[in-house]
Coordinates of C-alpha atoms in Angstrom, one line a residue:
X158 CA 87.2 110.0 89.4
X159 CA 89.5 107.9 91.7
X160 CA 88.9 108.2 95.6
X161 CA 90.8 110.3 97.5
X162 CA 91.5 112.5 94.6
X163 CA 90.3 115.8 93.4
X164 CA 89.8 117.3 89.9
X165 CA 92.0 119.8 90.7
X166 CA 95.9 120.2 89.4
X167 CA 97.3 120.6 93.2
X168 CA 96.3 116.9 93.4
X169 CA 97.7 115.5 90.6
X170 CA 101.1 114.3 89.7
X171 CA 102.9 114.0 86.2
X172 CA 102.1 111.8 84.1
X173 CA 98.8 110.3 86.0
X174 CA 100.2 109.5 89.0
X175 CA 97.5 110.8 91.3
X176 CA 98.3 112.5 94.9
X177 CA 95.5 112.7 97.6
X178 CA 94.0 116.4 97.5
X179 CA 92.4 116.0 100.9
X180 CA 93.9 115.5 104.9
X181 CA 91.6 116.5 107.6
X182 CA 88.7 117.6 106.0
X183 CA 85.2 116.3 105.2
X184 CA 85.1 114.0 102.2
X185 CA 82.1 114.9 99.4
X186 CA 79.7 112.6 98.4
X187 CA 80.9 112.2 95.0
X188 CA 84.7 111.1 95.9
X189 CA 83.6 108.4 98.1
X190 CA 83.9 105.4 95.3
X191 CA 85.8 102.9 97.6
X192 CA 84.0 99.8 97.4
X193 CA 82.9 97.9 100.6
X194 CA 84.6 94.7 99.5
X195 CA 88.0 96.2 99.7
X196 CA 88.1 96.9 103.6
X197 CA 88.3 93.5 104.3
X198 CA 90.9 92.1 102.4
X199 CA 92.7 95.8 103.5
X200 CA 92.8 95.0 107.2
X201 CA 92.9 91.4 106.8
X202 CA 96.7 92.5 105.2
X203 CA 97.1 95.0 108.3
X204 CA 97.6 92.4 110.9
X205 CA 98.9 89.8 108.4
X206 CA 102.5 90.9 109.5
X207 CA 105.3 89.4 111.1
X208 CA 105.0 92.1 114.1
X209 CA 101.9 90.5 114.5
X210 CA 103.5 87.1 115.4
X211 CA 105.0 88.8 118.4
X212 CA 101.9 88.9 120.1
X213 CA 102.1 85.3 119.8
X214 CA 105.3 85.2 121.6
X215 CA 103.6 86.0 125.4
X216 CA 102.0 82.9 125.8
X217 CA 105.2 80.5 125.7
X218 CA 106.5 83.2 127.8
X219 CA 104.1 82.7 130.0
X220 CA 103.6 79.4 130.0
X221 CA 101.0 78.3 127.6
X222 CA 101.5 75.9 125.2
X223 CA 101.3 76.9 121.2
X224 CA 97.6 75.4 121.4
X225 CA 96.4 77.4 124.1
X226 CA 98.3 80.5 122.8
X227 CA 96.1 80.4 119.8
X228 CA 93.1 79.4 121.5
X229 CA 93.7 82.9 123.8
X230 CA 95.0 85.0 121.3
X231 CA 92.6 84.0 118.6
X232 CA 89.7 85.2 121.4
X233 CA 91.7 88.0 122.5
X234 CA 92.1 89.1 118.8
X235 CA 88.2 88.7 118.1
X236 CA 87.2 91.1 121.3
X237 CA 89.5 93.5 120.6
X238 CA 88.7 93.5 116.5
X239 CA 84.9 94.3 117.7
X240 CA 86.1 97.8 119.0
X241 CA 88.3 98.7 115.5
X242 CA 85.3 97.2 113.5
X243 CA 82.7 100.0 115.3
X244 CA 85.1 102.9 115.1
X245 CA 84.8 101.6 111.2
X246 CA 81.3 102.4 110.6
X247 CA 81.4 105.7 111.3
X248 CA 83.8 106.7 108.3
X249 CA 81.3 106.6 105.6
X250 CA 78.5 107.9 107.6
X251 CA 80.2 111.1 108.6
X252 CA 83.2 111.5 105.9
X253 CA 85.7 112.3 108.1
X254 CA 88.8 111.1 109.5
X255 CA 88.8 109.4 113.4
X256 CA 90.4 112.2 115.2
X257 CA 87.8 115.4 113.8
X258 CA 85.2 113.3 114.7
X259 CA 86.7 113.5 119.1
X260 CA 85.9 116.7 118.9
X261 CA 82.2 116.1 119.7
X262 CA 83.1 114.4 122.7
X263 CA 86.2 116.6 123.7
X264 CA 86.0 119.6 122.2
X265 CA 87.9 121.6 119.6
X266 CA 91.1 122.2 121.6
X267 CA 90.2 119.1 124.4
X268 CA 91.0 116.8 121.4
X269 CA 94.8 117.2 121.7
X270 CA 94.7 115.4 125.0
X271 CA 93.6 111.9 123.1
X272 CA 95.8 113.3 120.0
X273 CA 99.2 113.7 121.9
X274 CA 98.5 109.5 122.6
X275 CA 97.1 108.2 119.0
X276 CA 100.3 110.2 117.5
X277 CA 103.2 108.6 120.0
X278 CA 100.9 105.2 119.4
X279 CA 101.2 105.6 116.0
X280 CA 105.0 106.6 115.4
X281 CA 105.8 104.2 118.4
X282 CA 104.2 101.1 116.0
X283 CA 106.5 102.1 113.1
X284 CA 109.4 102.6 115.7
X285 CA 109.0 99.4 117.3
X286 CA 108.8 97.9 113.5
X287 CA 112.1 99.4 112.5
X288 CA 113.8 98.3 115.0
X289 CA 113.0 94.6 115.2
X290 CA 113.7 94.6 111.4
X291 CA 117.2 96.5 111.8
X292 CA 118.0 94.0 114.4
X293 CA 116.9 90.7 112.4
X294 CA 118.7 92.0 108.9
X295 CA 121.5 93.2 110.9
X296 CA 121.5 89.3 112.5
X297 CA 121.0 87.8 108.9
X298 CA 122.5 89.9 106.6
X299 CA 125.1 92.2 108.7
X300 CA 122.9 95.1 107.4
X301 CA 123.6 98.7 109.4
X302 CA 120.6 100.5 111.4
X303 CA 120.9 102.9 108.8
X304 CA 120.3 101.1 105.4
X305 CA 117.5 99.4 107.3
X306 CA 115.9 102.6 108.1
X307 CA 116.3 104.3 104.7
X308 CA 114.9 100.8 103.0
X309 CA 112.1 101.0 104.7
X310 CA 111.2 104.3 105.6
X311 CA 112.1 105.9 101.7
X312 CA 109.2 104.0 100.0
X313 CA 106.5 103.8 102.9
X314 CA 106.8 107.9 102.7
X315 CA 106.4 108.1 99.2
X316 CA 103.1 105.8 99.4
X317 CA 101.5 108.0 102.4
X318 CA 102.4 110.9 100.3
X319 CA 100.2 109.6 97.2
X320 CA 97.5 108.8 99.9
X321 CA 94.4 106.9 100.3
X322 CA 94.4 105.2 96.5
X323 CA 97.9 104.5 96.3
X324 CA 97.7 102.5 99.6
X325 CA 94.6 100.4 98.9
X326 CA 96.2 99.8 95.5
X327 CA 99.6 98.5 97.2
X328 CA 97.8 96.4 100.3
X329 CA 96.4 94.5 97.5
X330 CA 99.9 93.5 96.0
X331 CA 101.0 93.0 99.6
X332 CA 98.2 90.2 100.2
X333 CA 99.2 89.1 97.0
X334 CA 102.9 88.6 98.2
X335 CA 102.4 87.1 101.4
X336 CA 99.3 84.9 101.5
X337 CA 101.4 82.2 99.5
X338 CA 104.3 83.0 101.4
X339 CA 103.1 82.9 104.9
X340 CA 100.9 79.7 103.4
X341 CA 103.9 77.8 102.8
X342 CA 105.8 78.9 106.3
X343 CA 102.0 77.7 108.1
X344 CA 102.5 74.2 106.2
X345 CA 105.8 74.0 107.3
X346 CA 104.4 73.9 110.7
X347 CA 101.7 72.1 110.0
X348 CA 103.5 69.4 108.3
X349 CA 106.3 69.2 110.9
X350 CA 108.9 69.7 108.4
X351 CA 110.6 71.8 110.9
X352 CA 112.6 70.5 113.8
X353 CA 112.5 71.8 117.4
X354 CA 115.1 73.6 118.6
X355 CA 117.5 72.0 120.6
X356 CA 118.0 73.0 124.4
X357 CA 120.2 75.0 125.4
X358 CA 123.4 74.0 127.1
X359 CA 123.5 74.5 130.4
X360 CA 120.1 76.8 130.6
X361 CA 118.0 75.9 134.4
X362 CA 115.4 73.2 133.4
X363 CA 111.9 75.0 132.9
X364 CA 108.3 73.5 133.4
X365 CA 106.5 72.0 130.4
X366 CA 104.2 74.1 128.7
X367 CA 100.5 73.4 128.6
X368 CA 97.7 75.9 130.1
X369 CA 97.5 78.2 133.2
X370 CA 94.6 81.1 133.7
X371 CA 97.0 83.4 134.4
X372 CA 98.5 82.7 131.3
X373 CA 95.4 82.5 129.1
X374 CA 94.5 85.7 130.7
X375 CA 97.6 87.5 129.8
X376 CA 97.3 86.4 126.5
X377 CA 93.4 87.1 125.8
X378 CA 94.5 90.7 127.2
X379 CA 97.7 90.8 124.6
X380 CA 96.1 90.1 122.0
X381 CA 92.8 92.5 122.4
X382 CA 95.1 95.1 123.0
X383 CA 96.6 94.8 120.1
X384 CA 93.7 95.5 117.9
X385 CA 92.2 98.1 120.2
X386 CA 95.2 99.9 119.7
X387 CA 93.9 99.6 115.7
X388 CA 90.7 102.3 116.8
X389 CA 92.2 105.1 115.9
X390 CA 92.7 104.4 112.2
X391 CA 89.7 102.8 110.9
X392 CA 87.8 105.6 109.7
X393 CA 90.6 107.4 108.4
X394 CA 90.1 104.1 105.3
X395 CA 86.5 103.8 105.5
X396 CA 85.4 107.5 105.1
X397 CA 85.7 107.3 101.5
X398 CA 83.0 104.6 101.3
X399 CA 79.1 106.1 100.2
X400 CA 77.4 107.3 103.0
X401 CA 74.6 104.6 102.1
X402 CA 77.3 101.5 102.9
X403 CA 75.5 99.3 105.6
X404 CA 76.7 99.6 108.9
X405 CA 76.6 96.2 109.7
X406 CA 78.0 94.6 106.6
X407 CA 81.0 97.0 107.2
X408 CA 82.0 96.5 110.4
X409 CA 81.3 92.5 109.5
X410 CA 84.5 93.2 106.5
X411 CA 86.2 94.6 109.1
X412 CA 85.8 92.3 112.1
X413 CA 86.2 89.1 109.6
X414 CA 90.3 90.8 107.8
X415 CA 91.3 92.0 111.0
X416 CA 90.7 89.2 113.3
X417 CA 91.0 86.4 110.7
X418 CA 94.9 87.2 110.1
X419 CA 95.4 88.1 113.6
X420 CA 94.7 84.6 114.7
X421 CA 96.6 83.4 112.3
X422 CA 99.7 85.4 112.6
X423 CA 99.3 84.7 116.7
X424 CA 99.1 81.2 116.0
X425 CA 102.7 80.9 114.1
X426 CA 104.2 83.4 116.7
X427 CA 103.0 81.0 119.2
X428 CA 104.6 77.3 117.8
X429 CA 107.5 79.6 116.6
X430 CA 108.0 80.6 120.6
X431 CA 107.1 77.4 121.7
X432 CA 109.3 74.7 119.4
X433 CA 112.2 77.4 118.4
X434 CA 112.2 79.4 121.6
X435 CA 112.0 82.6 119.1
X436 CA 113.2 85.9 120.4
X437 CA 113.4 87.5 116.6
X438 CA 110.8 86.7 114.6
X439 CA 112.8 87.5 111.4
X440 CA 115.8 85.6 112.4
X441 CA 112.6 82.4 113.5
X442 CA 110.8 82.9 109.6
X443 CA 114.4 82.7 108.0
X444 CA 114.9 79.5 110.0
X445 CA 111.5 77.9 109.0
X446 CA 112.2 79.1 105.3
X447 CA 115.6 77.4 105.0
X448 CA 114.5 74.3 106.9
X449 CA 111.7 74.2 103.8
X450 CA 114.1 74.5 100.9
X451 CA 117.7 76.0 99.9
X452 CA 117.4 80.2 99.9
X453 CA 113.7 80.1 100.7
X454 CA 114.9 81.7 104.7
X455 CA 116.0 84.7 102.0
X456 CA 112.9 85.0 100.0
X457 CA 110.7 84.6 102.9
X458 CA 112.4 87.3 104.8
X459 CA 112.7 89.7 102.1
X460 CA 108.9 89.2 100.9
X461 CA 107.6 90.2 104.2
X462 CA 110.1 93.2 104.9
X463 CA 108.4 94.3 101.3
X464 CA 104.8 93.3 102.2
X465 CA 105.0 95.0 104.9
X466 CA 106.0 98.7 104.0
X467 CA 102.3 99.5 102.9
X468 CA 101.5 99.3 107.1
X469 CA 104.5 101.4 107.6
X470 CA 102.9 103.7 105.4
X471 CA 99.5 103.6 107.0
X472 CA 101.1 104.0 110.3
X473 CA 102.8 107.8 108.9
X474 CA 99.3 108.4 107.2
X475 CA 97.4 108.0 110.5
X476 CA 100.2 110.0 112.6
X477 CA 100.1 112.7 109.6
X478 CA 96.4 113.1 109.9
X479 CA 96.4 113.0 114.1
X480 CA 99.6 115.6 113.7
X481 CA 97.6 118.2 111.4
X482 CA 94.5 117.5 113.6
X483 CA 96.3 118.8 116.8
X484 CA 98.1 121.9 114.8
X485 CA 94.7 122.9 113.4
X486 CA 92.8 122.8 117.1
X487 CA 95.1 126.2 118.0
X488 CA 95.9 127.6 114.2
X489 CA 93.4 126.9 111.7
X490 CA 95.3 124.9 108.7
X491 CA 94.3 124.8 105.1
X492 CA 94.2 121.5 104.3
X493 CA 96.3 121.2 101.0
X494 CA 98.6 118.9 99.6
X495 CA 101.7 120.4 100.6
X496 CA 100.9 120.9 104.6
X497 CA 100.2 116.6 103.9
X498 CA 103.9 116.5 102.4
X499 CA 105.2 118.5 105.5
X500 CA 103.6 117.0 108.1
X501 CA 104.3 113.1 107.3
X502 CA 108.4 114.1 106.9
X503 CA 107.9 115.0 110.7
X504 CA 106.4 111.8 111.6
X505 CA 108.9 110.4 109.4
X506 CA 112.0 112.1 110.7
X507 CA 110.5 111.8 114.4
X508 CA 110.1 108.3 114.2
X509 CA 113.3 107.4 112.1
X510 CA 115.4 109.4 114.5
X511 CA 114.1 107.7 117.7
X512 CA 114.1 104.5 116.5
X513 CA 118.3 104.9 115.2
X514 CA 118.9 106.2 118.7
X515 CA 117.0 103.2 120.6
X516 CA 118.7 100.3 118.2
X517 CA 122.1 102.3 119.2
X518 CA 121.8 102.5 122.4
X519 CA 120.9 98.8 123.2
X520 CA 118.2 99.7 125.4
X521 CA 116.6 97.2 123.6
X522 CA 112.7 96.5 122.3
X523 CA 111.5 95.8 126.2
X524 CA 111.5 99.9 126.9
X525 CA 109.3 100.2 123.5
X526 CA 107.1 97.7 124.6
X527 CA 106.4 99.9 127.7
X528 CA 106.2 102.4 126.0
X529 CA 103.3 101.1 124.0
X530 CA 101.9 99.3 126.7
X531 CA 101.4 103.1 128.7
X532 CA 100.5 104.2 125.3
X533 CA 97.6 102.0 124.8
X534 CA 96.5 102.7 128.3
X535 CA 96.0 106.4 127.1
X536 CA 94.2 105.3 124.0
X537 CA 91.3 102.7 125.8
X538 CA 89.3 105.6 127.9
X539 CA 89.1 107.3 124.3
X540 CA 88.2 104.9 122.5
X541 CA 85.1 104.0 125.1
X542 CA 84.1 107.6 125.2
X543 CA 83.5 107.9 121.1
X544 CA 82.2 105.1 120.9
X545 CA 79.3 105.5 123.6
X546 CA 78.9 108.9 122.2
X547 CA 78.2 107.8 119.2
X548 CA 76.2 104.5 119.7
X549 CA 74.4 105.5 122.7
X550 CA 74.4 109.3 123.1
X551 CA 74.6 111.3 120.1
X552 CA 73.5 108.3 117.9
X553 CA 75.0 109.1 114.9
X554 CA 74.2 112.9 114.8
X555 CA 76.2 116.1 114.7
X556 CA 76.9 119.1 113.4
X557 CA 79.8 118.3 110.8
X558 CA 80.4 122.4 110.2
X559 CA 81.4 122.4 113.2
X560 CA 83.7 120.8 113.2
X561 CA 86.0 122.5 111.9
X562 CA 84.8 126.4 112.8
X563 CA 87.4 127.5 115.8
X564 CA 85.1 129.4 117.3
X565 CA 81.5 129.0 118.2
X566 CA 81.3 125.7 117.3
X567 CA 78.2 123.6 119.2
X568 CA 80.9 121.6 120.6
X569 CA 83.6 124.3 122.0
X570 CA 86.9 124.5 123.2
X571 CA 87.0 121.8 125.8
X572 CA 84.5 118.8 126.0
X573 CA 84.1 119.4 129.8
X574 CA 82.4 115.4 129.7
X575 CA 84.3 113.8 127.7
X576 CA 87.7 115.1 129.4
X577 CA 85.7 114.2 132.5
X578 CA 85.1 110.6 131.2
X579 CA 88.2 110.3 130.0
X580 CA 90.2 111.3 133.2
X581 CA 87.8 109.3 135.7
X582 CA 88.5 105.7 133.4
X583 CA 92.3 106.4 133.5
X584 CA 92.2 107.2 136.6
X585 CA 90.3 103.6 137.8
X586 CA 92.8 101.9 135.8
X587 CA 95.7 102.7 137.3
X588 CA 95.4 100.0 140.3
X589 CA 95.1 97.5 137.4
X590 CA 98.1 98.8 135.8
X591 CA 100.7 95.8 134.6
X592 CA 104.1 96.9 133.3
X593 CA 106.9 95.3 133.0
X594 CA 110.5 94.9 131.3
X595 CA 111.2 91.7 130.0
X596 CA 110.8 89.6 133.5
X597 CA 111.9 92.8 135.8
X598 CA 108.9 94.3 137.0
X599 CA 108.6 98.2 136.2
X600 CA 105.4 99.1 138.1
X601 CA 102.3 96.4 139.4
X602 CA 99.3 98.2 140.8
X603 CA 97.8 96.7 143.7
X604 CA 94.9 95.7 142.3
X605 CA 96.4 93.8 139.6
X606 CA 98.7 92.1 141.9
X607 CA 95.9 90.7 143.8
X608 CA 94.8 89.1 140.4
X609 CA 98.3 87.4 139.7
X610 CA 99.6 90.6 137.8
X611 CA 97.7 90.0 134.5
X612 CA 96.7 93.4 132.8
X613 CA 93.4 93.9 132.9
X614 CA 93.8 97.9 132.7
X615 CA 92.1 98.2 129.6
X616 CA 89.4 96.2 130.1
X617 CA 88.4 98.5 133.6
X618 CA 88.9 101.3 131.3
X619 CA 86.5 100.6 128.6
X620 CA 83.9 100.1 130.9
X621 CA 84.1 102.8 133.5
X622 CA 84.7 105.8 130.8
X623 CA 82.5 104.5 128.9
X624 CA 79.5 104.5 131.9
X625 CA 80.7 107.8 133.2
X626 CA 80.6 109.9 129.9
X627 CA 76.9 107.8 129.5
X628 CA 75.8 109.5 132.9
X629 CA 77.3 112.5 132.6
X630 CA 75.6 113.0 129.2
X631 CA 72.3 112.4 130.9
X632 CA 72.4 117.0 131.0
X633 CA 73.2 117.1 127.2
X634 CA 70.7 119.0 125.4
X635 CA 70.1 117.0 122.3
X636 CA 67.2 117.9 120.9
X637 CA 68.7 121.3 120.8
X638 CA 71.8 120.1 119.1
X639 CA 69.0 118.1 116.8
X640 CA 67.3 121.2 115.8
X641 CA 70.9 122.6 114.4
X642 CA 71.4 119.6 112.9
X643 CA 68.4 120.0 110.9
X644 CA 68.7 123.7 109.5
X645 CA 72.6 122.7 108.7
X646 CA 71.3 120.0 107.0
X647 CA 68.7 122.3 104.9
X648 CA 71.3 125.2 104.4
X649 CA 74.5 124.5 103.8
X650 CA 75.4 122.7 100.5
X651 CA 78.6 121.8 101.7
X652 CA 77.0 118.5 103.0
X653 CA 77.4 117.7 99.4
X654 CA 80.4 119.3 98.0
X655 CA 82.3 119.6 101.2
X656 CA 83.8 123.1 99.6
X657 CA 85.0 125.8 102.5
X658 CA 85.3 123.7 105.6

């Protein structure tokens, strides 16, 4: 049996073409046949992505030399990776996707809170994506907003739609597409077979870039950000690993792909902002492609819009699964096939609608970049709060059942401590808060001002929720919650089958 399929005929397509039975619900024992050397490569491909080059835009924006860009982001990349690589582990070991699991810390209904912010996070990704490619094919190739967006967004859908298989199947051919690719446009740089671009005419002289803290700083925080912002989905691809896999050798896969090609991609971004003074990084690859040989700007432009549709896809199959997650916490869904179909053509219409009305209006990529910025600023006090509850409180253990039971559920309605947690970190972090729109300042906190306005908001934020929902925890009654635990264990057979919940 493939993973991520069931026997049955509502999960199956003509002619062998297999469509995900499951969405939100607990994953059997005897579907989990994903093997523990495919995360890697599968997250290595997930940052291995011209948006990811972006991030290594700030630092020549900031003042930092390519060298030092790579030196911060490469750090930056490897700090935040460790969070995403943890959130990992707990996908085999529990057989559930990311978002069920929250409701341990916040409750059955609390959980929306955190959900409202992983689903905007999640369409706001594939929003910013379609609009930086709309603008560079529209620059390249005088393509409209609209073919873009139907390029893109037709076959990404019909991936998420066959599911979990179907994209592990398609990273694979994307890694296959672009690690040559992006190989040759590295040894381009490498080689210095591409030349600077000139200054421009009449543009106020600017100071030489080499290395400032603030800058580093800014950078680190960038690109730590970035894969924090990654938490949410881990164990929506991991939880159809055994629940034997080791814990450690996982979230080693998943630390090595992730921050491996995130350094990497960060490094181009930042000689392709320093030496080309790169605004679009489609319009920049096109440049280093046709500087390396006649029509290879084309190909290379073209091979990464198509290696990158499988991360559109994950993007609507992470919103899809946060979307039915937040319906079911006030009606109870049945987790078929068809309520899948339905609820990624709402991310998909959400997201394709607001990204044709932001490349319209010419508001531009700066107010998606706040967006995303307040986005992720949501996201950290979660992220802190699952993880210490299950590392440091919980350990591991809980009630899966109840999970999904509406009503008298060990966990209830509201997670009185983890909102708690939650509210105090955001709280603390709005001092520290950084945003800004292109160079215009939108909002500094005072604290952060003091400190030379680099956004450390995040990191404040993983550390106080984290140590509040650890003391306030101190009450819980485990070893009552252990006892359940135990007689679920001995008397339910769904542990195995996973049938009714």
């Amino acid at each position: 049996m493939k993973s991520g399929t069931h026997t049955t005929p509502a999960s199956q397509g003509q002619g062998g073409l297999e469509i995900e039975g499951h969405s939100i619900d607990f994953i059997p024992e005897h579907e989990r046949t994903d093997k523990l050397s495919t995360q890697g490569p599968f997250w290595f491909v997930g940052n291995f992505t011209f948006f990811t080059m972006t991030i290594g835009f700030v630092g020549p924006s900031v003042g930092l030399s390519s060298l030092w860009t790579t030196i911060a982001g490469t750090l930056g990349i490897m700090f935040g990776t460790l969070f995403m690589a943890f959130h990992g582990s707990q996908g085999p070991h529990l057989g559930l996707p990311q978002m069920i699991q929250s409701r341990a810390q916040f409750g059955y209904r609390g959980v929306v809170l955190v959900l409202l912010a992983t689903l905007f996070v999640f369409a706001g990704f594939n929003i910013v994506n379609l609009v930086l490619m709309m603008q560079g094919l529209n620059t390249l190739f005088a393509w409209g907003p609209m073919q873009v967006g139907l390029a893109v967004t037709v076959p990404a859908t019909i991936l998420a739609i066959l599911g979990h298989d179907w994209m592990h199947k398609t990273f694979k051919w994307s890694l296959f597409l672009s690690l040559p690719l992006y190989g040759i446009v590295t040894l381009a740089v490498l080689m210095g077979w591409i030349q600077d671009a000139p200054p421009v005419a009449n543009a106020p002289a600017t100071a030489a870039l080499g290395f400032t803290w603030i800058g580093f700083i800014t950078q680190f925080a960038a690109g730590a950000s970035y894969n924090i912002a990654y938490a949410p989905y881990v164990s929506d691809y991991s939880r159809y690993l055994p629940k034997n896999t080791s814990s450690g050798k996982l979230i080693a896969a998943v630390f090595l792909g992730a921050s491996l090609s995130g350094a990497w991609m960060i490094a181009v971004g930042g000689w392709l902002g320093e030496h080309l003074h790169a605004t679009d990084v489609l319009v920049a690859l096109h440049s280093v492609g046709a500087s390396v040989a006649p029509q290879l700007g084309t190909v290379v432009v073209a091979v990464t819009i198509i290696a990158f549709l499988p991360v559109i896809a994950m993007n609507i199959y992470s919103a899809k699964l946060t979307a039915i997650t937040g319906v079911d916490s006030f009606r109870k869904v049945k987790p078929t096939p068809k309520v899948r179909v339905w609820a990624i053509l709402f991310v998909v219409f959400l997201q394709l609608g607001v990204a044709m009305s932001i490349y319209t209006s010419g508001s531009g990529l700066s107010v998606l970049n706040i967006y995303l910025v307040v986005m992720l600023y949501f996201l950290v006090p979660w992220t802190a709060v699952n993880l210490t509850d299950y590392f440091f409180v919980r350990k591991g253990r809980y009630a899966i059942p109840h999970f999904f039971l509406p009503h008298d559920n060990l966990y209830g309605h509201w997670g009185c401590r983890g909102l708690l947690a939650y509210l105090i970190g955001f709280v603390t972090m709005i001092p520290f808060f950084t945003i800004f729109n292109g160079p215009k300042e939108v909002y500094v906190g005072p604290l952060a001002r003091m400190i030379g306005s680099v956004d450390l908001a995040w990191l404040v934020g993983l550390v106080v929720s984290g140590l509040a929902y650890y003391l306030l925890c101190l009450t819980l009654d485990l070893k009552k919650e252990e006892e359940l635990i135990r007689h679920i264990e001995k008397t339910t057979p769904q542990y195995t089958t996973g049938e009714g919940w």
